[in-house]
Tab-separated table of N, CA and C and ligand atoms in Angstrom:
chain	number	residue	atom	x	y	z
A	21	UNK	N	-0.378	-40.290	-31.427
A	21	UNK	CA	-0.549	-41.516	-31.599
A	21	UNK	C	-0.371	-41.998	-32.897
A	22	UNK	N	-0.159	-43.067	-32.979
A	22	UNK	CA	-0.400	-43.373	-34.622
A	22	UNK	C	-1.728	-43.943	-35.248
A	23	UNK	N	-2.183	-43.998	-36.365
A	23	UNK	CA	-3.101	-44.246	-36.775
A	23	UNK	C	-3.138	-45.363	-37.588
A	24	UNK	N	-3.878	-46.669	-37.277
A	24	UNK	CA	-3.658	-47.866	-37.835
A	24	UNK	C	-4.624	-48.139	-38.990
A	25	UNK	N	-5.995	-48.190	-38.751
A	25	UNK	CA	-6.703	-48.306	-39.778
A	25	UNK	C	-8.018	-48.022	-39.243
A	26	UNK	N	-8.923	-48.211	-39.565
A	26	UNK	CA	-10.305	-48.296	-39.632
A	26	UNK	C	-11.011	-49.231	-38.942
A	27	UNK	N	-11.935	-49.583	-37.845
A	27	UNK	CA	-12.462	-50.670	-37.274
A	27	UNK	C	-13.492	-51.359	-38.142
A	28	UNK	N	-13.716	-50.710	-39.552
A	28	UNK	CA	-14.383	-51.821	-40.451
A	28	UNK	C	-13.233	-52.493	-41.322
A	29	UNK	N	-11.909	-51.775	-41.310
A	29	UNK	CA	-11.148	-52.650	-42.095
A	29	UNK	C	-10.885	-53.835	-41.527
A	30	UNK	N	-11.485	-54.548	-40.522
A	30	UNK	CA	-11.128	-55.931	-39.894
A	30	UNK	C	-12.459	-56.460	-39.369
A	31	UNK	N	-12.387	-57.711	-39.962
A	31	UNK	CA	-13.612	-58.267	-40.228
A	31	UNK	C	-14.002	-58.929	-38.788
A	32	UNK	N	-15.165	-59.113	-38.492
A	32	UNK	CA	-15.642	-59.772	-37.120
A	32	UNK	C	-14.661	-61.399	-37.030
A	33	UNK	N	-14.419	-61.379	-36.033
A	33	UNK	CA	-13.315	-63.006	-35.750
A	33	UNK	C	-12.108	-62.780	-36.577
A	34	UNK	N	-11.607	-62.136	-37.182
A	34	UNK	CA	-10.537	-61.728	-37.953
A	34	UNK	C	-9.381	-60.856	-37.049
A	35	UNK	N	-8.319	-60.635	-37.889
A	35	UNK	CA	-7.030	-60.390	-36.957
A	35	UNK	C	-6.138	-59.325	-38.450
A	36	UNK	N	-5.273	-58.478	-37.895
A	36	UNK	CA	-4.793	-57.610	-38.775
A	36	UNK	C	-3.498	-57.172	-38.328
A	37	UNK	N	-2.255	-57.783	-39.247
A	37	UNK	CA	-0.927	-56.947	-38.394
A	37	UNK	C	-0.622	-55.989	-38.838
A	38	UNK	N	0.647	-55.152	-38.020
A	38	UNK	CA	0.817	-53.591	-38.624
A	38	UNK	C	2.289	-53.277	-37.824
A	39	UNK	N	3.016	-52.606	-38.619
A	39	UNK	CA	4.109	-52.266	-37.782
A	39	UNK	C	3.778	-51.014	-37.168
A	40	UNK	N	4.306	-50.433	-35.595
A	40	UNK	CA	3.972	-49.621	-35.387
A	40	UNK	C	4.905	-49.053	-34.609
A	41	UNK	N	4.615	-47.662	-33.726
A	41	UNK	CA	5.975	-47.565	-33.271
A	41	UNK	C	6.179	-48.378	-31.674
A	42	UNK	N	5.431	-49.365	-31.659
A	42	UNK	CA	5.342	-50.246	-30.634
A	42	UNK	C	6.087	-51.450	-31.208
A	43	UNK	N	6.343	-51.399	-32.264
A	43	UNK	CA	7.062	-52.483	-32.885
A	43	UNK	C	6.124	-53.289	-33.608
A	44	UNK	N	6.116	-54.576	-33.776
A	44	UNK	CA	4.905	-55.666	-34.713
A	44	UNK	C	4.013	-55.733	-33.659
A	45	UNK	N	2.951	-55.456	-34.261
A	45	UNK	CA	1.682	-55.401	-33.282
A	45	UNK	C	0.438	-56.028	-33.966
A	46	UNK	N	-0.550	-56.724	-33.500
A	46	UNK	CA	-1.805	-57.234	-34.215
A	46	UNK	C	-3.014	-56.445	-33.555
A	47	UNK	N	-4.417	-56.519	-34.144
A	47	UNK	CA	-5.230	-56.254	-33.596
A	47	UNK	C	-6.433	-57.460	-34.131
A	48	UNK	N	-7.241	-57.424	-33.060
A	48	UNK	CA	-8.276	-58.602	-33.341
A	48	UNK	C	-9.747	-57.835	-33.032
A	49	UNK	N	-10.841	-58.273	-34.271
A	49	UNK	CA	-12.019	-57.959	-33.478
A	49	UNK	C	-12.731	-59.270	-33.400
A	50	UNK	N	-13.144	-58.978	-32.006
A	50	UNK	CA	-14.145	-60.179	-31.766
A	50	UNK	C	-15.476	-59.311	-30.804
A	51	UNK	N	-16.697	-60.027	-31.294
A	51	UNK	CA	-18.250	-59.258	-30.666
A	51	UNK	C	-18.177	-57.853	-30.884
A	52	UNK	N	-17.512	-57.465	-32.111
A	52	UNK	CA	-17.375	-56.149	-32.473
A	52	UNK	C	-16.553	-55.503	-31.388
A	53	UNK	N	-15.576	-55.864	-30.749
A	53	UNK	CA	-14.846	-55.603	-29.753
A	53	UNK	C	-13.540	-55.657	-30.317
A	54	UNK	N	-12.486	-54.131	-30.380
A	54	UNK	CA	-11.157	-54.317	-30.592
A	54	UNK	C	-10.099	-54.625	-29.772
A	55	UNK	N	-9.398	-55.683	-30.158
A	55	UNK	CA	-8.360	-55.914	-28.858
A	55	UNK	C	-6.740	-55.294	-29.911
A	56	UNK	N	-5.921	-55.073	-29.344
A	56	UNK	CA	-4.558	-54.839	-29.757
A	56	UNK	C	-3.064	-55.678	-29.212
A	57	UNK	N	-2.425	-56.354	-29.445
A	57	UNK	CA	-1.180	-56.918	-28.832
A	57	UNK	C	-0.023	-56.857	-29.596
A	58	UNK	N	0.985	-57.100	-29.087
A	58	UNK	CA	2.548	-57.142	-29.390
A	58	UNK	C	2.193	-58.602	-30.273
A	59	UNK	N	3.066	-58.142	-30.974
A	59	UNK	CA	3.025	-59.395	-32.054
A	59	UNK	C	4.861	-60.415	-31.579
A	60	UNK	N	3.934	-60.946	-30.358
A	60	UNK	CA	5.385	-61.568	-29.622
A	60	UNK	C	4.950	-62.652	-28.845
A	61	UNK	N	5.279	-63.813	-29.275
A	61	UNK	CA	4.694	-65.067	-28.035
A	61	UNK	C	5.569	-64.860	-27.034
A	62	UNK	N	4.862	-65.163	-25.432
A	62	UNK	CA	5.761	-65.164	-24.557
A	62	UNK	C	6.786	-66.238	-24.540
A	63	UNK	N	6.289	-67.239	-25.394
A	63	UNK	CA	7.245	-68.449	-25.397
A	63	UNK	C	8.416	-68.222	-25.258
A	64	UNK	N	8.819	-67.795	-27.174
A	64	UNK	CA	10.283	-67.795	-27.380
A	64	UNK	C	10.448	-66.052	-28.055
A	65	UNK	N	9.495	-65.273	-27.959
A	65	UNK	CA	9.715	-64.262	-28.326
A	65	UNK	C	9.045	-64.124	-29.659
A	66	UNK	N	8.864	-64.783	-30.568
A	66	UNK	CA	8.783	-65.105	-31.996
A	66	UNK	C	7.386	-64.173	-32.614
A	67	UNK	N	7.413	-64.025	-33.659
A	67	UNK	CA	6.137	-63.513	-34.346
A	67	UNK	C	5.185	-64.516	-34.031
A	68	UNK	N	3.627	-64.458	-34.159
A	68	UNK	CA	2.524	-65.290	-33.335
A	68	UNK	C	2.000	-66.085	-35.092
A	69	UNK	N	2.004	-65.345	-36.145
A	69	UNK	CA	0.897	-65.115	-37.290
A	69	UNK	C	1.532	-66.627	-38.173
A	70	UNK	N	0.385	-67.206	-38.755
A	70	UNK	CA	0.574	-68.320	-39.573
A	70	UNK	C	0.720	-67.883	-41.072
A	71	UNK	N	0.044	-66.753	-41.420
A	71	UNK	CA	0.814	-66.084	-42.872
A	71	UNK	C	-0.015	-64.794	-42.448
A	72	UNK	N	0.370	-63.884	-43.419
A	72	UNK	CA	-0.051	-62.385	-43.051
A	72	UNK	C	-1.427	-62.572	-42.280
A	73	UNK	N	-1.731	-61.513	-41.687
A	73	UNK	CA	-3.220	-61.403	-40.951
A	73	UNK	C	-3.807	-62.585	-40.419
A	74	UNK	N	-3.001	-63.854	-40.462
A	74	UNK	CA	-3.174	-64.768	-39.317
A	74	UNK	C	-3.060	-64.888	-38.451
A	75	UNK	N	-3.802	-64.200	-37.168
A	75	UNK	CA	-3.502	-64.825	-35.814
A	75	UNK	C	-4.428	-65.654	-34.985
A	76	UNK	N	-5.553	-66.086	-35.502
A	76	UNK	CA	-6.366	-66.882	-34.925
A	76	UNK	C	-6.670	-68.149	-35.505
A	77	UNK	N	-7.146	-69.112	-34.000
A	77	UNK	CA	-7.183	-70.511	-34.825
A	77	UNK	C	-8.586	-70.776	-35.792
A	78	UNK	N	-8.335	-71.770	-36.236
A	78	UNK	CA	-9.902	-71.952	-36.999
A	78	UNK	C	-10.882	-71.278	-37.257
A	79	UNK	N	-11.341	-71.460	-35.856
A	79	UNK	CA	-12.828	-71.020	-35.744
A	79	UNK	C	-12.834	-69.294	-35.420
A	80	UNK	N	-11.645	-68.777	-35.341
A	80	UNK	CA	-11.824	-67.592	-34.648
A	80	UNK	C	-11.685	-67.543	-33.549
A	81	UNK	N	-11.922	-68.399	-32.497
A	81	UNK	CA	-12.138	-68.076	-31.290
A	81	UNK	C	-10.668	-68.026	-30.157
A	82	UNK	N	-9.697	-68.202	-30.502
A	82	UNK	CA	-8.634	-68.113	-29.641
A	82	UNK	C	-7.355	-67.423	-31.085
A	83	UNK	N	-6.281	-66.564	-30.116
A	83	UNK	CA	-5.277	-65.998	-30.312
A	83	UNK	C	-3.995	-67.715	-30.855
A	84	UNK	N	-3.660	-68.014	-31.872
A	84	UNK	CA	-2.996	-69.108	-31.964
A	84	UNK	C	-1.326	-68.642	-32.073
A	85	UNK	N	-0.506	-69.484	-31.648
A	85	UNK	CA	0.794	-69.122	-32.097
A	85	UNK	C	1.292	-69.950	-33.182
A	86	UNK	N	1.495	-69.445	-34.099
A	86	UNK	CA	2.003	-70.863	-35.363
A	86	UNK	C	3.206	-71.742	-34.769
A	87	UNK	N	4.198	-71.186	-33.977
A	87	UNK	CA	5.228	-72.007	-33.816
A	87	UNK	C	4.958	-73.086	-33.231
A	88	UNK	N	4.405	-73.235	-32.059
A	88	UNK	CA	3.956	-74.244	-31.058
A	88	UNK	C	2.464	-74.269	-30.474
A	89	UNK	N	1.606	-73.390	-31.025
A	89	UNK	CA	0.438	-73.916	-31.278
A	89	UNK	C	-0.318	-73.431	-29.884
A	90	UNK	N	0.666	-72.359	-29.046
A	90	UNK	CA	0.041	-71.848	-27.578
A	90	UNK	C	-1.109	-71.174	-28.196
A	91	UNK	N	-2.216	-71.095	-27.128
A	91	UNK	CA	-3.496	-70.625	-27.867
A	91	UNK	C	-3.773	-69.348	-26.555
A	92	UNK	N	-4.582	-68.346	-26.989
A	92	UNK	CA	-4.735	-67.228	-25.933
A	92	UNK	C	-5.864	-66.644	-26.042
A	93	UNK	N	-6.551	-66.414	-24.851
A	93	UNK	CA	-7.790	-65.840	-24.999
A	93	UNK	C	-7.407	-64.385	-25.269
A	94	UNK	N	-8.602	-63.840	-26.070
A	94	UNK	CA	-8.831	-62.800	-27.355
A	94	UNK	C	-8.862	-61.877	-26.445
A	95	UNK	N	-9.677	-61.952	-25.441
A	95	UNK	CA	-10.019	-60.582	-24.546
A	95	UNK	C	-8.949	-60.351	-23.228
A	96	UNK	N	-8.466	-61.351	-22.983
A	96	UNK	CA	-7.161	-60.716	-22.100
A	96	UNK	C	-5.615	-61.222	-22.320
A	97	UNK	N	-5.790	-61.895	-23.256
A	97	UNK	CA	-4.320	-62.350	-23.896
A	97	UNK	C	-3.620	-63.479	-23.312
A	98	UNK	N	-4.288	-63.839	-22.175
A	98	UNK	CA	-3.830	-65.155	-21.414
A	98	UNK	C	-3.462	-66.041	-21.988
A	99	UNK	N	-2.540	-66.897	-21.829
A	99	UNK	CA	-2.135	-68.091	-22.557
A	99	UNK	C	-3.277	-69.079	-21.656
A	100	UNK	N	-3.805	-70.177	-22.272
A	100	UNK	CA	-4.780	-70.662	-21.886
A	100	UNK	C	-4.118	-72.575	-21.816
A	101	UNK	N	-3.421	-72.380	-23.118
A	101	UNK	CA	-2.574	-74.044	-23.173
A	101	UNK	C	-1.525	-73.950	-24.383
A	102	UNK	N	-0.676	-74.868	-23.961
A	102	UNK	CA	0.733	-74.608	-24.690
A	102	UNK	C	2.225	-74.314	-23.745
A	103	UNK	N	3.181	-73.946	-24.454
A	103	UNK	CA	4.059	-74.353	-23.456
A	103	UNK	C	4.418	-72.966	-22.459
A	104	UNK	N	3.766	-71.690	-22.902
A	104	UNK	CA	3.885	-70.747	-22.023
A	104	UNK	C	2.408	-70.228	-21.433
A	105	UNK	N	1.477	-71.450	-21.230
A	105	UNK	CA	0.664	-71.491	-20.207
A	105	UNK	C	0.676	-70.649	-19.210
A	106	UNK	N	-0.147	-69.686	-18.902
A	106	UNK	CA	-0.382	-69.075	-17.353
A	106	UNK	C	0.243	-67.303	-17.675
A	107	UNK	N	1.389	-67.565	-19.007
A	107	UNK	CA	1.807	-66.008	-18.999
A	107	UNK	C	0.672	-65.312	-20.029
A	108	UNK	N	0.989	-63.883	-20.429
A	108	UNK	CA	-0.004	-63.519	-21.657
A	108	UNK	C	0.875	-62.603	-22.521
A	109	UNK	N	0.042	-62.276	-23.461
A	109	UNK	CA	0.679	-61.492	-24.660
A	109	UNK	C	0.616	-60.131	-24.014
A	110	UNK	N	1.305	-59.207	-24.692
A	110	UNK	CA	1.509	-57.682	-24.089
A	110	UNK	C	0.564	-56.570	-24.874
A	111	UNK	N	-0.421	-56.554	-23.852
A	111	UNK	CA	-1.650	-55.614	-24.400
A	111	UNK	C	-1.103	-53.954	-25.154
A	112	UNK	N	-1.555	-53.371	-25.857
A	112	UNK	CA	-1.448	-52.442	-26.547
A	112	UNK	C	-1.881	-51.277	-26.185
A	113	UNK	N	-1.882	-49.821	-25.519
A	113	UNK	CA	-2.724	-49.227	-25.245
A	113	UNK	C	-3.232	-48.368	-26.569
A	114	UNK	N	-4.604	-48.313	-26.711
A	114	UNK	CA	-5.130	-47.581	-27.958
A	114	UNK	C	-6.395	-46.966	-27.694
A	115	UNK	N	-6.820	-45.725	-28.500
A	115	UNK	CA	-8.197	-45.396	-28.307
A	115	UNK	C	-8.540	-45.361	-29.982
A	116	UNK	N	-9.850	-45.357	-30.131
A	116	UNK	CA	-10.644	-45.215	-31.380
A	116	UNK	C	-11.469	-43.802	-31.491
A	117	UNK	N	-11.048	-43.232	-32.550
A	117	UNK	CA	-11.884	-42.333	-32.681
A	117	UNK	C	-12.291	-41.944	-33.912
A	118	UNK	N	-13.443	-41.753	-34.416
A	118	UNK	CA	-14.036	-41.303	-35.642
A	118	UNK	C	-13.938	-42.931	-36.546
A	119	UNK	N	-13.744	-43.796	-35.694
A	119	UNK	CA	-13.971	-45.324	-36.234
A	119	UNK	C	-12.331	-45.465	-36.522
A	120	UNK	N	-11.264	-44.735	-36.309
A	120	UNK	CA	-9.976	-45.120	-36.476
A	120	UNK	C	-9.454	-45.207	-35.660
A	121	UNK	N	-8.676	-46.223	-35.194
A	121	UNK	CA	-7.740	-47.409	-34.479
A	121	UNK	C	-6.434	-46.454	-34.192
A	122	UNK	N	-6.382	-45.956	-33.181
A	122	UNK	CA	-4.775	-45.237	-32.777
A	122	UNK	C	-3.997	-46.006	-32.157
A	123	UNK	N	-2.987	-45.997	-31.893
A	123	UNK	CA	-1.692	-46.543	-31.120
A	123	UNK	C	-1.037	-45.669	-30.421
B	201	LIG	S1	7.038	-69.906	-29.572
B	201	LIG	FE1	4.770	-69.618	-29.483
B	201	LIG	S2	4.210	-71.224	-28.424
B	201	LIG	FE2	6.435	-71.694	-28.864
């Protein structure tokens, strides 16, 4: 597995992008929980972020695609609204050891 970063490197309700053996991925921290997804919108397969490390909406409540504004639930990756409603982000398996995130 590949080490990404420490869980402390990501602020609450924030996100961070990485290149990994799985390709482009991103990590979100919400309610002190970590979620990892492939950086690929199910609509057109493009990267999601607005700018480097910005994958969430303004409230930090949902993942938002910067291209057409699809909104995804952070916990499940399900698309709640937008052109790919009903589809979902691809979750990346990970483990946390000594506060370090590995994929
Ligand atoms: S490419 Fe993401 S919503 Fe269209």
